[in-house]
mmCIF file of C-alpha atoms in Angstrom:
data_model
loop_
_atom_site.group_PDB
_atom_site.id
_atom_site.type_symbol
_atom_site.label_atom_id
_atom_site.label_comp_id
_atom_site.label_asym_id
_atom_site.label_seq_id
_atom_site.Cartn_x
_atom_site.Cartn_y
_atom_site.Cartn_z
ATOM 1 C CA UNK K 1 -12.074 -155.709 -33.849
ATOM 2 C CA UNK K 2 -13.559 -152.573 -35.364
ATOM 3 C CA UNK K 3 -12.667 -150.088 -32.646
ATOM 4 C CA UNK K 4 -10.091 -149.628 -29.894
ATOM 5 C CA UNK K 5 -11.746 -146.823 -27.957
ATOM 6 C CA UNK K 6 -11.176 -148.648 -24.657
ATOM 7 C CA UNK K 7 -7.441 -147.862 -24.745
ATOM 8 C CA UNK K 8 -6.346 -145.443 -22.044
ATOM 9 C CA UNK K 9 -4.049 -143.608 -24.460
ATOM 10 C CA UNK K 10 -5.493 -140.442 -25.986
ATOM 11 C CA UNK K 11 -6.950 -141.073 -29.443
ATOM 12 C CA UNK K 12 -5.794 -138.374 -31.854
ATOM 13 C CA UNK K 13 -7.131 -139.677 -35.170
ATOM 14 C CA UNK K 14 -9.477 -142.311 -36.538
ATOM 15 C CA UNK K 15 -9.115 -143.162 -40.218
ATOM 16 C CA UNK K 16 -10.886 -145.605 -42.505
ATOM 17 C CA UNK K 17 -8.886 -148.507 -41.090
ATOM 18 C CA UNK K 18 -6.264 -147.225 -38.628
ATOM 19 C CA UNK K 19 -6.542 -145.383 -35.325
ATOM 20 C CA UNK K 20 -3.742 -143.241 -33.911
ATOM 21 C CA UNK K 21 -3.046 -142.730 -30.208
ATOM 22 C CA UNK K 22 -0.678 -140.276 -28.570
ATOM 23 C CA UNK K 23 2.327 -141.724 -26.754
ATOM 24 C CA UNK K 24 4.204 -138.452 -26.380
ATOM 25 C CA UNK K 25 5.233 -135.430 -28.450
ATOM 26 C CA UNK K 26 7.333 -137.553 -30.822
ATOM 27 C CA UNK K 27 5.593 -140.940 -30.901
ATOM 28 C CA UNK K 28 2.205 -142.461 -31.683
ATOM 29 C CA UNK K 29 0.629 -145.890 -31.414
ATOM 30 C CA UNK K 30 -0.869 -146.916 -34.768
ATOM 31 C CA UNK K 31 -3.559 -149.585 -34.504
ATOM 32 C CA UNK K 32 -4.997 -151.420 -37.515
ATOM 33 C CA UNK K 33 -8.650 -152.305 -36.975
ATOM 34 C CA UNK K 34 -10.680 -154.928 -38.837
ATOM 35 C CA UNK K 35 -12.726 -152.208 -40.563
ATOM 36 C CA UNK K 36 -12.961 -152.267 -44.329
ATOM 37 C CA UNK K 37 -13.595 -149.288 -46.574
ATOM 38 C CA UNK K 38 -15.049 -149.743 -50.051
ATOM 39 C CA UNK K 39 -15.839 -146.887 -52.413
ATOM 40 C CA UNK K 40 -14.737 -144.581 -49.571
ATOM 41 C CA UNK K 41 -17.483 -145.889 -47.267
ATOM 42 C CA UNK K 42 -16.617 -147.777 -44.078
ATOM 43 C CA UNK K 43 -18.619 -150.998 -43.888
ATOM 44 C CA UNK K 44 -20.418 -151.870 -40.668
ATOM 45 C CA UNK K 45 -19.163 -155.452 -40.654
ATOM 46 C CA UNK K 46 -15.481 -156.090 -39.808
ATOM 47 C CA UNK K 47 -13.297 -158.528 -41.744
ATOM 48 C CA UNK K 48 -12.006 -161.219 -39.334
ATOM 49 C CA UNK K 49 -8.377 -160.557 -38.269
ATOM 50 C CA UNK K 50 -7.870 -158.096 -41.122
ATOM 51 C CA UNK K 51 -5.945 -155.644 -38.936
ATOM 52 C CA UNK K 52 -3.487 -158.305 -37.809
ATOM 53 C CA UNK K 53 -2.939 -159.525 -41.367
ATOM 54 C CA UNK K 54 -2.394 -155.985 -42.691
ATOM 55 C CA UNK K 55 0.037 -155.211 -39.880
ATOM 56 C CA UNK K 56 2.045 -158.370 -40.572
ATOM 57 C CA UNK K 57 2.240 -157.602 -44.309
ATOM 58 C CA UNK K 58 3.212 -153.972 -43.719
ATOM 59 C CA UNK K 59 5.847 -154.900 -41.152
ATOM 60 C CA UNK K 60 7.352 -157.365 -43.634
ATOM 61 C CA UNK K 61 7.613 -154.723 -46.357
ATOM 62 C CA UNK K 62 8.871 -151.964 -44.051
ATOM 63 C CA UNK K 63 11.728 -154.261 -43.085
ATOM 64 C CA UNK K 64 12.439 -155.428 -46.640
ATOM 65 C CA UNK K 65 12.451 -151.910 -48.109
ATOM 66 C CA UNK K 66 14.309 -150.172 -45.275
ATOM 67 C CA UNK K 67 17.331 -149.657 -47.505
ATOM 68 C CA UNK K 68 15.334 -147.592 -50.026
ATOM 69 C CA UNK K 69 13.933 -144.910 -47.708
ATOM 70 C CA UNK K 70 13.654 -144.370 -43.923
ATOM 71 C CA UNK K 71 10.357 -145.480 -42.361
ATOM 72 C CA UNK K 72 8.207 -144.385 -39.452
ATOM 73 C CA UNK K 73 9.231 -147.041 -36.914
ATOM 74 C CA UNK K 74 10.774 -145.773 -33.691
ATOM 75 C CA UNK K 75 12.205 -149.119 -32.565
ATOM 76 C CA UNK K 76 9.980 -149.151 -29.466
ATOM 77 C CA UNK K 77 7.872 -152.167 -28.581
ATOM 78 C CA UNK K 78 4.111 -151.925 -28.170
ATOM 79 C CA UNK K 79 4.346 -153.457 -24.694
ATOM 80 C CA UNK K 80 6.574 -150.542 -23.662
ATOM 81 C CA UNK K 81 3.835 -147.965 -24.262
ATOM 82 C CA UNK K 82 0.568 -149.853 -23.664
ATOM 83 C CA UNK K 83 -0.516 -150.999 -20.162
ATOM 84 C CA UNK K 84 -0.311 -154.779 -19.743
ATOM 85 C CA UNK K 85 -4.065 -155.085 -19.186
ATOM 86 C CA UNK K 86 -4.733 -153.461 -22.586
ATOM 87 C CA UNK K 87 -2.211 -155.418 -24.657
ATOM 88 C CA UNK K 88 -4.767 -158.075 -25.734
ATOM 89 C CA UNK K 89 -6.755 -155.298 -27.441
ATOM 90 C CA UNK K 90 -3.892 -154.444 -29.772
ATOM 91 C CA UNK K 91 -1.855 -157.646 -29.959
ATOM 92 C CA UNK K 92 -0.538 -158.181 -33.481
ATOM 93 C CA UNK K 93 -2.210 -155.076 -34.848
ATOM 94 C CA UNK K 94 -0.259 -152.138 -33.384
ATOM 95 C CA UNK K 95 3.120 -150.480 -33.929
ATOM 96 C CA UNK K 96 4.899 -147.519 -32.325
ATOM 97 C CA UNK K 97 5.682 -144.871 -34.941
ATOM 98 C CA UNK K 98 7.172 -141.402 -35.292
ATOM 99 C CA UNK K 99 4.954 -138.347 -35.410
ATOM 100 C CA UNK K 100 5.572 -136.933 -38.876
ATOM 101 C CA UNK K 101 4.303 -134.092 -41.018
ATOM 102 C CA UNK K 102 2.257 -135.878 -43.708
ATOM 103 C CA UNK K 103 3.036 -135.153 -47.349
ATOM 104 C CA UNK K 104 -0.283 -133.891 -48.709
ATOM 105 C CA UNK K 105 -0.569 -136.263 -51.686
ATOM 106 C CA UNK K 106 -0.888 -140.005 -52.051
ATOM 107 C CA UNK K 107 1.929 -141.542 -54.068
ATOM 108 C CA UNK K 108 0.424 -144.053 -56.477
ATOM 109 C CA UNK K 109 2.603 -146.109 -58.797
ATOM 110 C CA UNK K 110 1.117 -148.167 -61.628
ATOM 111 C CA UNK K 111 2.958 -150.901 -63.484
ATOM 112 C CA UNK K 112 -0.150 -152.266 -65.182
ATOM 113 C CA UNK K 113 -3.271 -150.568 -66.461
ATOM 114 C CA UNK K 114 -6.354 -151.365 -64.404
ATOM 115 C CA UNK K 115 -9.084 -149.765 -62.324
ATOM 116 C CA UNK K 116 -9.555 -146.018 -62.670
ATOM 117 C CA UNK K 117 -6.437 -145.843 -64.847
ATOM 118 C CA UNK K 118 -7.973 -148.215 -67.382
ATOM 119 C CA UNK K 119 -11.213 -146.212 -67.425
ATOM 120 C CA UNK K 120 -9.340 -142.964 -68.120
ATOM 121 C CA UNK K 121 -7.150 -144.602 -70.775
ATOM 122 C CA UNK K 122 -10.204 -145.850 -72.660
ATOM 123 C CA UNK K 123 -11.526 -142.293 -72.837
ATOM 124 C CA UNK K 124 -8.376 -140.297 -73.500
ATOM 125 C CA UNK K 125 -5.350 -142.547 -73.936
ATOM 126 C CA UNK K 126 -3.879 -141.079 -70.738
ATOM 127 C CA UNK K 127 -3.614 -141.808 -67.026
ATOM 128 C CA UNK K 128 -3.406 -138.736 -64.779
ATOM 129 C CA UNK K 129 -2.387 -136.715 -67.812
ATOM 130 C CA UNK K 130 0.396 -139.141 -68.825
ATOM 131 C CA UNK K 131 0.075 -140.241 -72.462
ATOM 132 C CA UNK K 132 0.372 -143.999 -72.923
ATOM 133 C CA UNK K 133 0.927 -146.077 -76.083
ATOM 134 C CA UNK K 134 -2.161 -146.716 -78.211
ATOM 135 C CA UNK K 135 -3.754 -150.139 -78.290
ATOM 136 C CA UNK K 136 -3.173 -151.235 -74.702
ATOM 137 C CA UNK K 137 -5.570 -153.836 -73.371
ATOM 138 C CA UNK K 138 -6.976 -154.066 -69.859
ATOM 139 C CA UNK K 139 -4.402 -155.336 -67.329
ATOM 140 C CA UNK K 140 -1.559 -154.778 -69.808
ATOM 141 C CA UNK K 141 1.907 -154.225 -68.388
ATOM 142 C CA UNK K 142 3.096 -150.676 -68.983
ATOM 143 C CA UNK K 143 6.440 -150.023 -70.715
ATOM 144 C CA UNK K 144 7.680 -148.653 -67.374
ATOM 145 C CA UNK K 145 6.042 -147.829 -64.016
ATOM 146 C CA UNK K 146 4.295 -144.462 -63.879
ATOM 147 C CA UNK K 147 3.723 -142.136 -60.930
ATOM 148 C CA UNK K 148 0.079 -141.041 -60.751
ATOM 149 C CA UNK K 149 -0.517 -139.039 -57.553
ATOM 150 C CA UNK K 150 -3.874 -138.335 -56.007
ATOM 151 C CA UNK K 151 -5.248 -135.936 -53.446
ATOM 152 C CA UNK K 152 -5.420 -137.144 -49.854
ATOM 153 C CA UNK K 153 -9.094 -136.864 -48.959
ATOM 154 C CA UNK K 154 -10.605 -136.743 -45.488
ATOM 155 C CA UNK K 155 -12.495 -139.784 -44.222
ATOM 156 C CA UNK K 156 -15.735 -140.093 -46.204
ATOM 157 C CA UNK K 157 -14.492 -137.984 -49.108
ATOM 158 C CA UNK K 158 -13.081 -139.274 -52.384
ATOM 159 C CA UNK K 159 -9.432 -139.133 -53.416
ATOM 160 C CA UNK K 160 -8.982 -137.561 -56.838
ATOM 161 C CA UNK K 161 -6.302 -138.384 -59.380
ATOM 162 C CA UNK K 162 -4.138 -135.373 -60.219
ATOM 163 C CA UNK K 163 -1.393 -134.596 -62.727
ATOM 164 C CA UNK K 164 2.249 -134.308 -61.716
ATOM 165 C CA UNK K 165 2.023 -130.572 -62.363
ATOM 166 C CA UNK K 166 -0.826 -130.357 -59.851
ATOM 167 C CA UNK K 167 1.239 -132.435 -57.419
ATOM 168 C CA UNK K 168 4.104 -129.949 -57.754
ATOM 169 C CA UNK K 169 1.699 -127.091 -57.036
ATOM 170 C CA UNK K 170 0.517 -128.788 -53.831
ATOM 171 C CA UNK K 171 3.826 -129.895 -52.293
ATOM 172 C CA UNK K 172 6.502 -128.079 -54.316
ATOM 173 C CA UNK K 173 8.648 -129.189 -57.254
ATOM 174 C CA UNK K 174 11.602 -130.539 -55.284
ATOM 175 C CA UNK K 175 9.522 -132.638 -52.895
ATOM 176 C CA UNK K 176 7.246 -133.842 -55.706
ATOM 177 C CA UNK K 177 10.255 -135.146 -57.638
ATOM 178 C CA UNK K 178 11.648 -136.881 -54.541
ATOM 179 C CA UNK K 179 8.289 -138.493 -53.747
ATOM 180 C CA UNK K 180 7.913 -139.667 -57.353
ATOM 181 C CA UNK K 181 11.404 -141.133 -57.602
ATOM 182 C CA UNK K 182 11.218 -142.789 -54.175
ATOM 183 C CA UNK K 183 7.784 -144.287 -54.840
ATOM 184 C CA UNK K 184 8.903 -145.761 -58.155
ATOM 185 C CA UNK K 185 12.055 -147.182 -56.533
ATOM 186 C CA UNK K 186 9.968 -148.796 -53.766
ATOM 187 C CA UNK K 187 7.490 -150.223 -56.262
ATOM 188 C CA UNK K 188 10.230 -151.604 -58.507
ATOM 189 C CA UNK K 189 11.981 -153.338 -55.609
ATOM 190 C CA UNK K 190 8.700 -154.826 -54.390
ATOM 191 C CA UNK K 191 7.681 -156.017 -57.857
ATOM 192 C CA UNK K 192 10.983 -157.849 -58.263
ATOM 193 C CA UNK K 193 10.554 -159.680 -54.961
ATOM 194 C CA UNK K 194 6.838 -160.427 -55.379
ATOM 195 C CA UNK K 195 7.509 -162.040 -58.752
ATOM 196 C CA UNK K 196 9.566 -164.694 -56.953
ATOM 197 C CA UNK K 197 6.482 -165.489 -54.861
ATOM 198 C CA UNK K 198 4.050 -165.763 -57.776
ATOM 199 C CA UNK K 199 2.435 -162.355 -57.263
ATOM 200 C CA UNK K 200 2.101 -159.455 -59.700
ATOM 201 C CA UNK K 201 1.812 -156.041 -58.040
ATOM 202 C CA UNK K 202 -0.268 -154.157 -60.585
ATOM 203 C CA UNK K 203 -0.271 -150.891 -58.671
ATOM 204 C CA UNK K 204 0.121 -149.575 -55.157
ATOM 205 C CA UNK K 205 -0.198 -146.486 -52.993
ATOM 206 C CA UNK K 206 2.501 -145.158 -50.680
ATOM 207 C CA UNK K 207 2.171 -142.468 -48.043
ATOM 208 C CA UNK K 208 5.057 -140.321 -46.908
ATOM 209 C CA UNK K 209 5.779 -137.845 -44.138
ATOM 210 C CA UNK K 210 8.606 -135.503 -43.222
ATOM 211 C CA UNK K 211 10.491 -135.942 -39.958
ATOM 212 C CA UNK K 212 11.752 -133.121 -37.758
ATOM 213 C CA UNK K 213 14.793 -132.753 -40.042
ATOM 214 C CA UNK K 214 12.682 -132.617 -43.209
ATOM 215 C CA UNK K 215 13.720 -136.115 -44.314
ATOM 216 C CA UNK K 216 11.234 -138.032 -46.471
ATOM 217 C CA UNK K 217 9.906 -140.975 -44.472
ATOM 218 C CA UNK K 218 7.679 -143.900 -45.499
ATOM 219 C CA UNK K 219 4.655 -144.204 -43.220
ATOM 220 C CA UNK K 220 1.157 -145.604 -42.666
ATOM 221 C CA UNK K 221 1.002 -148.967 -44.480
ATOM 222 C CA UNK K 222 3.042 -150.534 -47.257
ATOM 223 C CA UNK K 223 2.018 -152.867 -50.081
ATOM 224 C CA UNK K 224 -0.999 -154.396 -48.371
ATOM 225 C CA UNK K 225 -4.146 -155.679 -50.088
ATOM 226 C CA UNK K 226 -5.819 -152.438 -48.931
ATOM 227 C CA UNK K 227 -3.295 -150.208 -50.695
ATOM 228 C CA UNK K 228 -2.317 -152.407 -53.644
ATOM 229 C CA UNK K 229 -3.662 -154.534 -56.455
ATOM 230 C CA UNK K 230 -2.114 -158.018 -56.148
ATOM 231 C CA UNK K 231 -2.684 -160.558 -58.937
ATOM 232 C CA UNK K 232 -1.705 -164.245 -58.934
ATOM 233 C CA UNK K 233 0.888 -164.597 -61.709
ATOM 234 C CA UNK K 234 -0.336 -168.046 -62.709
ATOM 235 C CA UNK K 235 -3.778 -166.749 -63.700
ATOM 236 C CA UNK K 236 -2.725 -163.465 -65.315
ATOM 237 C CA UNK K 237 -3.969 -162.958 -68.873
ATOM 238 C CA UNK K 238 -3.632 -159.631 -70.637
ATOM 239 C CA UNK K 239 -7.046 -158.327 -71.705
ATOM 240 C CA UNK K 240 -8.812 -159.619 -68.615
ATOM 241 C CA UNK K 241 -9.059 -158.235 -65.082
ATOM 242 C CA UNK K 242 -7.363 -160.990 -63.046
ATOM 243 C CA UNK K 243 -8.651 -162.217 -59.666
ATOM 244 C CA UNK K 244 -6.905 -160.380 -56.866
ATOM 245 C CA UNK K 245 -5.806 -160.773 -53.235
ATOM 246 C CA UNK K 246 -7.634 -157.700 -52.022
ATOM 247 C CA UNK K 247 -11.040 -156.204 -51.324
ATOM 248 C CA UNK K 248 -12.129 -156.484 -54.958
ATOM 249 C CA UNK K 249 -14.234 -159.456 -53.844
ATOM 250 C CA UNK K 250 -16.197 -157.101 -51.566
ATOM 251 C CA UNK K 251 -16.387 -154.385 -54.238
ATOM 252 C CA UNK K 252 -17.813 -156.883 -56.747
ATOM 253 C CA UNK K 253 -20.449 -158.046 -54.257
ATOM 254 C CA UNK K 254 -21.421 -154.458 -53.411
ATOM 255 C CA UNK K 255 -21.715 -153.604 -57.112
ATOM 256 C CA UNK K 256 -24.007 -156.602 -57.611
ATOM 257 C CA UNK K 257 -26.476 -155.251 -55.030
ATOM 258 C CA UNK K 258 -27.164 -152.074 -57.004
ATOM 259 C CA UNK K 259 -25.914 -149.950 -54.107
ATOM 260 C CA UNK K 260 -25.537 -146.251 -54.989
ATOM 261 C CA UNK K 261 -22.175 -146.051 -53.142
ATOM 262 C CA UNK K 262 -23.525 -143.600 -50.588
ATOM 263 C CA UNK K 263 -23.466 -144.490 -46.868
ATOM 264 C CA UNK K 264 -24.645 -146.667 -45.345
ATOM 265 C CA UNK K 265 -23.386 -149.656 -47.306
ATOM 266 C CA UNK K 266 -25.451 -152.862 -47.527
ATOM 267 C CA UNK K 267 -24.845 -155.363 -44.732
ATOM 268 C CA UNK K 268 -22.008 -157.676 -45.715
ATOM 269 C CA UNK K 269 -22.924 -161.403 -45.599
ATOM 270 C CA UNK K 270 -20.702 -163.491 -43.334
ATOM 271 C CA UNK K 271 -19.471 -165.638 -46.226
ATOM 272 C CA UNK K 272 -18.329 -162.562 -48.180
ATOM 273 C CA UNK K 273 -16.454 -161.227 -45.147
ATOM 274 C CA UNK K 274 -14.783 -164.602 -44.575
ATOM 275 C CA UNK K 275 -13.843 -165.009 -48.242
ATOM 276 C CA UNK K 276 -12.228 -161.574 -48.130
ATOM 277 C CA UNK K 277 -10.286 -162.492 -44.984
ATOM 278 C CA UNK K 278 -9.080 -165.649 -46.742
ATOM 279 C CA UNK K 279 -7.821 -163.576 -49.693
ATOM 280 C CA UNK K 280 -5.886 -161.249 -47.387
ATOM 281 C CA UNK K 281 -4.386 -164.178 -45.488
ATOM 282 C CA UNK K 282 -3.297 -165.860 -48.723
ATOM 283 C CA UNK K 283 -1.448 -162.696 -49.726
ATOM 284 C CA UNK K 284 0.421 -162.739 -46.397
ATOM 285 C CA UNK K 285 1.260 -166.426 -46.755
ATOM 286 C CA UNK K 286 2.546 -166.039 -50.300
ATOM 287 C CA UNK K 287 4.627 -162.957 -49.612
ATOM 288 C CA UNK K 288 6.053 -163.383 -46.152
ATOM 289 C CA UNK K 289 5.890 -167.034 -45.093
#
């Protein structure tokens, strides 16, 4: 399922993966589609059951981490806000959430050095302006998790890594510190659990909002293969980029085509889409089953 436009609820936002529908002034229906975004471009071909898998993983983590920070769940059931005839459209892929004021940065926590962080480190010895020890190798574990925020770009635009000082300028010093400390606490708790299931969480992205009382609230998705870099612990070797339970498989295929990373993306072969779905499902099985 790549779209849910046939719902009778009013659509208020369509993101790279999720669509938001108005329930009332305080609640929304959040629906995870099967769309996949790579290099900030939404691919034309959906990934089978991706939205259901992401929703199941997120729901697991929201429940497990509820003691760290409040989350966006209202406690309402989907069947209480969606007409019975439309329930099959959103079954397993929708949740009822609070309407929050989004915090205007993405909260990224890195425990290992990979991806854009590794590229920056090779050039300057830093990640988002944070100096790291010399001599680190790709995929090395960092001495302690670091908070490396980014801008929150509109659909089709690129997020940009920013320094903590820039983060403070955008959202204020007090909120920036609370977001940083909460994100690191969430990451640390998740890393400890995932290690018992044979998964290394190299890095992840959290999104936060403020409720009507100004309380920091975890929202959107949590620790999914879309927002995180999951590595199988049994194949982790420092100095190499390990295989991962995420869309890296799609990214690697797209890179191999010589695509210039401007829309539209090349058509995704069925076997690549299915292999990606299998990776996502394995992450769910390892973590939550």
